[in-house]
Amino acid sequence: MSIPILETCRKRKRRPKLFGLHSFAEPGCPINPTGPFRDNIRIFLKQCAEPEDYCVKGMPLWCTLLVRDKSCVVPLYTIEEGVNHSLNPFCDHCRCTGWGNHLVSKRKYHVVIPNDQDWNKPLEDNVLNIHSHLLHGLIHCNGFGHLLCINGIEGGSKYLYGREIMDLWDRICEILKARKISVEDASKKHGMDLRLLHGVAYGHTWFGRWGYKFCRGSYGVSEENYDRAIEILSSQKLDKIIQDFSDREQSRQIKCMVQHYRDLSESQLVTIRDLFKFMLTIKSRSALQKKLVAATAAPSASVQKNSIRISFHKKDNSKEKYLRCKRFTSVIAHMDSRWPAKRLEFAAEVIVDALKQHKSEVGHGGMTRQDLRDAARMHIGDTGLLDYVLKSMNNVIVGCHIVRRGINSARVLEYTIDDVDPVKDLKLLEATEEIHQKPLPDLLPAPAPVPGTDVYNDVVYLYNNTLLNYPESELLELATQAVLDSKHFVKDRPFRDEDDQLLRFFCQVIPGLFDAENMATETSPAGELVMVPLHATVFDLKQAAEKALRDTYCIMDKFVVTEVDNLGEMEDRDVLFGALESGAEILVRGSGIDLDSNLKHEGGVDNWIVRCECGARDDDGERMIACDICEVWQHTRCCGIEESEAVPPLFVCPGCCTSFGPPMTNSPLEFQCSDDLLLDSATMYGMDYEYDNCIGLLQ
């Protein structure tokens, strides 16, 4: 069964539009719109997508076909959700990001790449509620949007890596001129929160590679608190860590790990950031090793029979494949080298990775010695070490790969790589004379955890001990919690004026005097982009602003612009050129705003009051509870209610408790770091931690 849009094109006798996955949405490929998002998305759907012949809950959708390679065509769907007819007209993501005061946009556009297994099926009605999509992004027609989910190879895809998908999403947002895109980073890997691991290792989250920066923290964490917390955690000295763990059971393991990676690194590893950053550059072989264990531990009877049959019929040819092969570890054991064995093994792994990458990209052939040397130099600067290892790599086994060296048709030295099949070739490897010199189980992970055996296991071990469970350091504990409480990040695309014959302005609404009382603090925080020709008049600007606002916001459907504040005494017939600079913000007054509409703010119609002791004054997406007397909302965590506990049926906040009696305690938390820097724990979070803990239940 083919992708549904292909069937639709056949019925319409139209040739489907195909675009390259890695070049799609590059500047000018296939479009180069210069207007605001609300106009650019329409151009995109008209020129880059095919309309489907069905709808999803009444919502129209379009499909764009992206070709990754000859055997992989990826469907990218765009779904237009009209807010006036939507079951969920408000946006929880805007509210949690701090955009709850944005005016409700008329349309939402969902950009979706389904999971691989759903590519050949029509989208289901619940498509917007599925979290297993490879990509799901939402952009309001005012240009503000949210990246809701991204899942690559580790998220279940067989074809697309997370970076590929993220690159595609970033290019789409750029070409469509999206204004701000938020993401809630709750990604994990091997049980580790990546915003903490990458924050310590690189100074930013995984999404920071694409320009996403701190937006807002939960529990009152400010950007200053976040930056300070990252600095505290990443600047830990490795020697100090070893000293602090000296009287604990993890002491020997941590010391061995630090020393192991210091021996491998060509640069000096001083801080925990240096160590994590270096470790994350080394590709882990744990997945392959686990496959080897699974393949050899308890094979089924049918697998055993098939293996014997294959060995019997192809015995000679298969043995010839491994004739004269030696393990690289055996080769270097008999060499008189000035480099330690670990450095030689690491260099060999880098060379193998370069060969594997070349083979996956090209599909055939090998790499010349110079090309391979240049690729390896991206990771190893010691050319003497590389030359020494390359000279010794011929018919050698590194991990589960065989590296061979020979002369190609151009009479140039060339290196190639072959894979060792863990099921078919395991016994054949045992049969070779050189393999018997060192038992095959050496290819499998050692029973006891040894530093360097699995890099990610080492990362997890250091993450759990040096970041989550550092001994007797309240400063590090609070810094870690501050980073974990910072989940919302945003990419802001600054305005860039185009080199064309148009003037661009950002129009912000100022309600008329009769509306001021109701709308004084409820206007959109950012103006709408409007474009007019160079010879446009004041009247043309009013018409353009009116059209843009009506097209974008629900309550502006009948809005009429009556005045532009920035133009002083200019009349409607006066020409704008020279009076305003392109890119300027203008304030417009008018009438016709539907103040009685429920579709006013993205945060919804409920007027919550948030006032928590951590400093939070707005909904940040964390679990909250409301006082049954004053109806003010606070975090359950700040009130001492664990996540695993149910919210009590009746609750009275500390402020209301004072009416029943004096506060029970008054104990601000303080702690001191090793550099005689006295910090207050409340300062880390920007909050007042006076525990007037008269939290109670009405009996």
CSV table of N, CA and C in Angstrom, one decimal, residues 9 21 110 117 157 240 247 253 276 279 370 386 425 510 528 584 607 636 655:
chain,number,residue,atom,x,y,z
A,9,CYS,N,-3.1,11.6,-6.1
A,9,CYS,CA,-2.6,12.2,-7.3
A,9,CYS,C,-2.9,11.4,-8.5
A,21,LEU,N,14.6,15.6,1.3
A,21,LEU,CA,14.4,15.8,2.7
A,21,LEU,C,15.5,16.8,3.3
A,110,HIS,N,-0.8,22.6,12.3
A,110,HIS,CA,-0.1,21.5,12.8
A,110,HIS,C,0.8,20.9,11.8
A,117,GLN,N,5.4,3.4,10.8
A,117,GLN,CA,4.4,2.4,10.5
A,117,GLN,C,3.1,3.0,10.1
A,157,SER,N,11.8,5.5,15.3
A,157,SER,CA,11.9,5.5,13.8
A,157,SER,C,12.9,4.6,13.3
A,240,LYS,N,38.6,17.9,43.0
A,240,LYS,CA,37.8,18.1,44.2
A,240,LYS,C,36.7,17.1,44.3
A,247,ASP,N,35.8,9.1,51.0
A,247,ASP,CA,35.4,8.2,52.1
A,247,ASP,C,34.1,7.5,51.8
A,253,GLN,N,35.6,3.8,41.9
A,253,GLN,CA,35.0,3.7,40.6
A,253,GLN,C,35.1,5.1,39.9
A,276,PHE,N,32.4,15.4,30.9
A,276,PHE,CA,31.1,15.0,30.2
A,276,PHE,C,31.2,15.4,28.7
A,279,MET,N,33.3,12.7,27.1
A,279,MET,CA,32.7,11.4,27.0
A,279,MET,C,31.5,11.4,26.0
A,370,GLN,N,44.6,9.1,2.7
A,370,GLN,CA,44.6,10.5,3.0
A,370,GLN,C,43.2,11.0,3.5
A,386,LEU,N,47.9,8.8,14.5
A,386,LEU,CA,47.1,8.3,13.4
A,386,LEU,C,47.9,7.5,12.3
A,425,ASP,N,28.4,-15.5,11.9
A,425,ASP,CA,29.8,-15.6,11.8
A,425,ASP,C,30.6,-15.9,13.1
A,510,ILE,N,-4.2,49.8,20.4
A,510,ILE,CA,-4.5,50.6,21.7
A,510,ILE,C,-6.0,50.8,21.6
A,528,GLU,N,1.4,43.1,15.0
A,528,GLU,CA,1.3,42.3,13.8
A,528,GLU,C,2.1,43.0,12.6
A,584,ALA,N,9.5,49.9,12.0
A,584,ALA,CA,9.1,50.6,13.2
A,584,ALA,C,7.8,50.0,13.8
A,607,ASN,N,-9.9,33.2,35.2
A,607,ASN,CA,-9.0,34.2,35.7
A,607,ASN,C,-8.3,33.7,37.0
A,636,THR,N,1.8,22.3,44.6
A,636,THR,CA,1.7,21.3,45.6
A,636,THR,C,3.0,21.0,46.2
A,655,GLY,N,-1.2,31.9,54.2
A,655,GLY,CA,-1.7,33.3,54.4
A,655,GLY,C,-3.0,33.2,55.2
